[in-house]
Each structure stands twice: as structure tokens, then as C-alpha cells.
Amino acid sequence: MANEVVLLNFQPSPYATRVRIALAEKGVEYERKEEDVFNIKSELLLKMNPIHQKVPVLIHNQKPICESLIIVEYIDEVWNHHSPLLPSDLYQKAHARFWANFIDQKIFPIGSKLWTSPSDEAKKAAKELVENFKTLEQELGEKPYFGGDNFSFIDLALIAFSSFFHSFETLGNFSMEAECPKIVEWANRCLERESVSQSLFDKFQTHEAVLGIKKMLGLDS
Amino acid sequence: MANEVVLLNFQPSPYATRVRIALAEKGVEYERKEEDVFNIKSELLLKMNPIHQKVPVLIHNQKPICESLIIVEYIDEVWNHHSPLLPSDLYQKAHARFWANFIDQKIFPIGSKLWTSPSDEAKKAAKELVENFKTLEQELGEKPYFGGDNFSFIDLALIAFSSFFHSFETLGNFSMEAECPKIVEWANRCLERESVSQSLFDKFQTHEAVLGIKKMLGLDS
């Protein structure tokens, strides 16, 4: 079977970043089609993800897969010859899914309130975000990666948001180095991987975009 | 290896219902420990799910697994000798996960606004909920079950909420029979299974509980 792989992508999206990292980890060749998510969505995107109309979408042999963690699991299962992302042990696999799910619920939805909510709500969100990073730091413990000695599913799920760490700190008025130094060390460790460093969107460009959204919402006072 | 299986359960919880259905489908013997989620949480629950402190928790040979769909996937993988819930085909598996995820995002979080939100927001939620059921009806199409001829993952993910359909209709002032007749037929079909009928919480007791919450929130005017 031919392996035709297309990614409907938006470079700044942390969710698309997850898929780019997974494809890079697996060494999968693919075609990237850039979507302009803030303006007109392509007919292809509307056809391939009619329900959510969002990137990322992975199109594998003409068939679409949507939702970043579902795509990453799919990639891991299809290209299973090397660089496993999920553990083969079933308990460890459930554990990895649990923490990826925690990250999905507790990092970006809370962190993005720093630039999409009025200041009292944003302040509350900053506090909650720090707590959530501390919870993650506790789960990481002394391990180099969340899953142990190797970069895997939980790392990938979280590192995609590291482009926003600078914005979290700046707008939330806290220091990750002070609050969760092991997470900072862990992020630097992940960044040494080409699959990660080449997939992440620049943190300063991210911050510019974030400030643009804040301004657009009339919250830049 | 001994298979010691304990479920930290709360009978009215649709999330716990999913796990009860999955265990029944697989014919797994287990001990049920009832939690009083509205009052004092047991030490066991706080120890086994310190992060979310919520039911359901499956404790398999002393090790906890949390989050209903993650538990169901775990059950499907561990007791894989019969009644597969997720398809073996990788694309179909991603497809099933996509729809279970849609259900998680779009049914209960929207539907529960009917008894937890002020009336203007509740009215908006009712409209959205009907749209979401119609989307599910379109995905179901003419198939007896979401995955095709057999009861599987998506069916299980959705049917657990059917105890609330009566409350959705009553408080949302719509008729599921009129809006999404195929979903009603599908639910009746699922209810013919002992695994489902014996796991679901009674719809009238559910409705009483729902009205109790509404009253507690001062929204019963």
C-alpha cells in the first residue's frame, strides 16, 4: 500500500506541533498543507474535518484522522517499527493516556485565559496554571522524561505547549524556573531532540501572536 | 497472575456506568465499592485518584486506572479474548476514538447546563445539544450500532448518558423522538443488552437528582 501522508497544518498551533513531532520521531515523509485558520478555511479542511473544522488533520491514503492525541496514537500504531511513543505494557499505556489527558485539560485551556480573559480571571488562571505545572513536576520526579528514560507520549503531549511557556510567565507574572525548575530542565532536555526543536514554533513569534489576540479582544489595557 | 478487580463506583455517574457496561460486556467479576461523591470521599478514592479525586476508578491488582474512556480502553486491551470494543483496524480505531471524544465534549458538558445554568444559557445549551444529537444521528446513519453490526466503543460511550435523555428533553423542552428518532431507536436497541440495561441508572431517579441539583443552585424558578 502506498503511504500518502498529508498534514493540514497551522505552524503556530501547539496541537499541530504534536503531530509534526510524532511524524518526525517516526521519520515519516509527508506533505504539509498550510491552513489560514484565522481567515478562510480551505475546502479540503472543511471536507476532511467537517465536525470541528480545525487543524491538525492527518490525511493518510485519502482518509482523515482528527484530534491531535488521536492522531499521535494512530501514527504510533501505524508506524510501529521504531520509536514507540506509547508503552506496550497496558497499565503504563493507561497511565500515559491519563497524563496526556491531564495536560489537555489543565495546561492550554487554563494558560490561554491569560490572554483571553479579564484580569481578575486571568490572575486566578495564572495561579491555577502554576499549580498544574507543579502537579506535572511531581509526576516527572527525578526521571529524565515522563515515561522514564525515553522521550514518549506524555513528553510529546506537553512539549508542544512549550512555545507558550514564555507567554505564560510574562502574562501570568511568574517564573517557571522558580516554580517548577524540573519542568524547565525537562523542556530543555526535550529541545535537544531534532524532532522537537524543528517542530516547535518560535516562542517570541508565539508571544507576538498572543499579544495580538489579547489586543483584538480589548484586553490589552 | 490473580485478577483482583475493584471498581470505585457511584451508581448515578454516567462515567462509572461506562465502566460497569465494559466489565459486564467482558464478563469480568469485580468488587464494587460505593463512593459518596457529594459528601466525604473515601481515603481509598483520595489515594487511588489523588489528581481528580473522582469516580470511576478501576483498581486492577492494586493499581488504579482513572478516567472513564481510558479505563474502558484498558479493559478492552486486558480482557481481549472476546467482545472487542475497539476495532482492530487502526483507522477504524482512530474513528471510534474521535466520536467517543466528540461525545465527551458535546453531550454531558452541554446537556448538564440545562440544570446548572441560568435560563438564557440553558436555552442556548438545549439548542446546541439538539444539534449535537443530530450530528450523532448523521454519523449513525442506517447502521444498527455506531461501529456497524455490533455494539462497541462509541455505543458504550454514548449509551451511558441515556439515563439523562429524559432530563435533557424535559428541561430542554424538546423531543428526542422528533429531533433524532434514529438515536432513540439505537438507544432502545442498546437497552436490549443485559450489559447495558443492568448498568444504567434509572431515568426517573436520575431526573430527581437533576432537579435536586437545580434547586440547590437556586435555579428552580
Short mmCIF file of C-alpha atoms in Angstrom, two decimals, chain A residues 18-115:
data_model
loop_
_atom_site.label_atom_id
_atom_site.label_comp_id
_atom_site.label_asym_id
_atom_site.label_seq_id
_atom_site.Cartn_x
_atom_site.Cartn_y
_atom_site.Cartn_z
CA ARG A 18 2.30 17.47 18.42
CA VAL A 19 1.64 15.80 15.08
CA ARG A 20 4.76 17.28 13.48
CA ILE A 21 6.86 15.95 16.37
CA ALA A 22 5.28 12.48 16.12
CA LEU A 23 5.88 12.30 12.36
CA ALA A 24 9.48 13.47 12.85
CA GLU A 25 10.05 10.88 15.62
CA LYS A 26 8.86 8.18 13.26
CA GLY A 27 10.74 9.54 10.23
CA VAL A 28 7.55 9.69 8.16
CA GLU A 29 7.73 11.71 4.93
CA TYR A 30 4.66 13.87 4.42
CA GLU A 31 3.24 16.82 2.59
CA ARG A 32 2.35 19.85 4.67
CA LYS A 33 -0.61 21.99 3.61
CA GLU A 34 -0.79 25.27 5.48
CA GLU A 35 -4.20 26.42 6.66
CA ASP A 36 -5.08 30.01 7.40
CA VAL A 37 -7.21 29.25 10.46
CA PHE A 38 -7.98 32.87 11.24
CA ASN A 39 -9.33 33.64 7.79
CA ILE A 40 -10.79 31.38 5.12
CA LYS A 41 -10.61 27.68 5.84
CA SER A 42 -9.76 25.55 2.83
CA GLU A 43 -12.36 23.34 1.17
CA LEU A 44 -10.08 20.43 1.95
CA LEU A 45 -10.15 21.21 5.69
CA LEU A 46 -13.94 21.56 5.69
CA LYS A 47 -14.24 18.25 3.84
CA MET A 48 -11.72 16.37 5.98
CA ASN A 49 -12.84 17.69 9.39
CA PRO A 50 -16.45 18.80 8.89
CA ILE A 51 -17.28 18.35 12.57
CA HIS A 52 -14.67 20.57 14.22
CA GLN A 53 -13.21 22.34 11.13
CA LYS A 54 -9.88 22.54 12.90
CA VAL A 55 -6.26 21.64 12.31
CA PRO A 56 -4.42 19.38 12.66
CA VAL A 57 -5.84 16.79 10.31
CA LEU A 58 -3.68 13.90 9.16
CA ILE A 59 -4.77 12.52 5.80
CA HIS A 60 -3.39 9.03 5.36
CA ASN A 61 -4.14 7.47 1.99
CA GLN A 62 -7.04 9.91 1.48
CA LYS A 63 -8.59 9.16 4.88
CA PRO A 64 -8.70 11.88 7.56
CA ILE A 65 -7.77 11.46 11.23
CA CYS A 66 -8.59 14.37 13.56
CA GLU A 67 -7.76 15.46 17.13
CA SER A 68 -4.08 15.71 17.98
CA LEU A 69 -3.69 12.94 20.56
CA ILE A 70 -5.82 10.56 18.49
CA ILE A 71 -3.59 11.33 15.50
CA VAL A 72 -0.45 10.73 17.59
CA GLU A 73 -1.78 7.36 18.79
CA TYR A 74 -2.65 6.47 15.19
CA ILE A 75 0.84 7.41 13.99
CA ASP A 76 2.35 5.34 16.80
CA GLU A 77 0.25 2.33 15.87
CA VAL A 78 0.75 2.53 12.08
CA TRP A 79 4.48 3.28 12.10
CA ASN A 80 5.23 0.91 14.93
CA HIS A 81 8.62 -0.34 13.69
CA HIS A 82 10.62 2.12 15.83
CA SER A 83 10.49 4.96 18.37
CA PRO A 84 7.44 3.70 20.27
CA LEU A 85 5.57 6.60 21.82
CA LEU A 86 3.12 4.63 23.96
CA PRO A 87 4.40 1.85 26.23
CA SER A 88 3.50 -1.73 25.32
CA ASP A 89 2.66 -2.52 28.95
CA LEU A 90 -1.10 -1.96 29.22
CA TYR A 91 -1.03 -0.37 32.66
CA GLN A 92 1.74 2.03 31.66
CA LYS A 93 -0.19 2.84 28.49
CA ALA A 94 -3.28 3.80 30.51
CA HIS A 95 -1.02 5.85 32.78
CA ALA A 96 0.44 7.73 29.78
CA ARG A 97 -3.06 8.41 28.43
CA PHE A 98 -4.12 9.70 31.83
CA TRP A 99 -1.34 12.29 31.95
CA ALA A 100 -1.77 13.34 28.33
CA ASN A 101 -5.42 13.87 29.16
CA PHE A 102 -4.44 15.91 32.25
CA ILE A 103 -2.24 18.09 30.04
CA ASP A 104 -5.09 18.57 27.56
CA GLN A 105 -7.45 19.69 30.31
CA LYS A 106 -5.10 21.66 32.53
CA ILE A 107 -2.41 23.44 30.56
CA PHE A 108 -3.60 25.26 27.44
CA PRO A 109 -7.28 25.75 28.39
CA ILE A 110 -6.12 27.37 31.64
CA GLY A 111 -2.99 29.10 30.28
CA SER A 112 -4.78 30.70 27.34
CA LYS A 113 -7.06 32.53 29.80
CA LEU A 114 -4.04 34.76 30.46
CA TRP A 115 -4.72 36.46 27.13
#
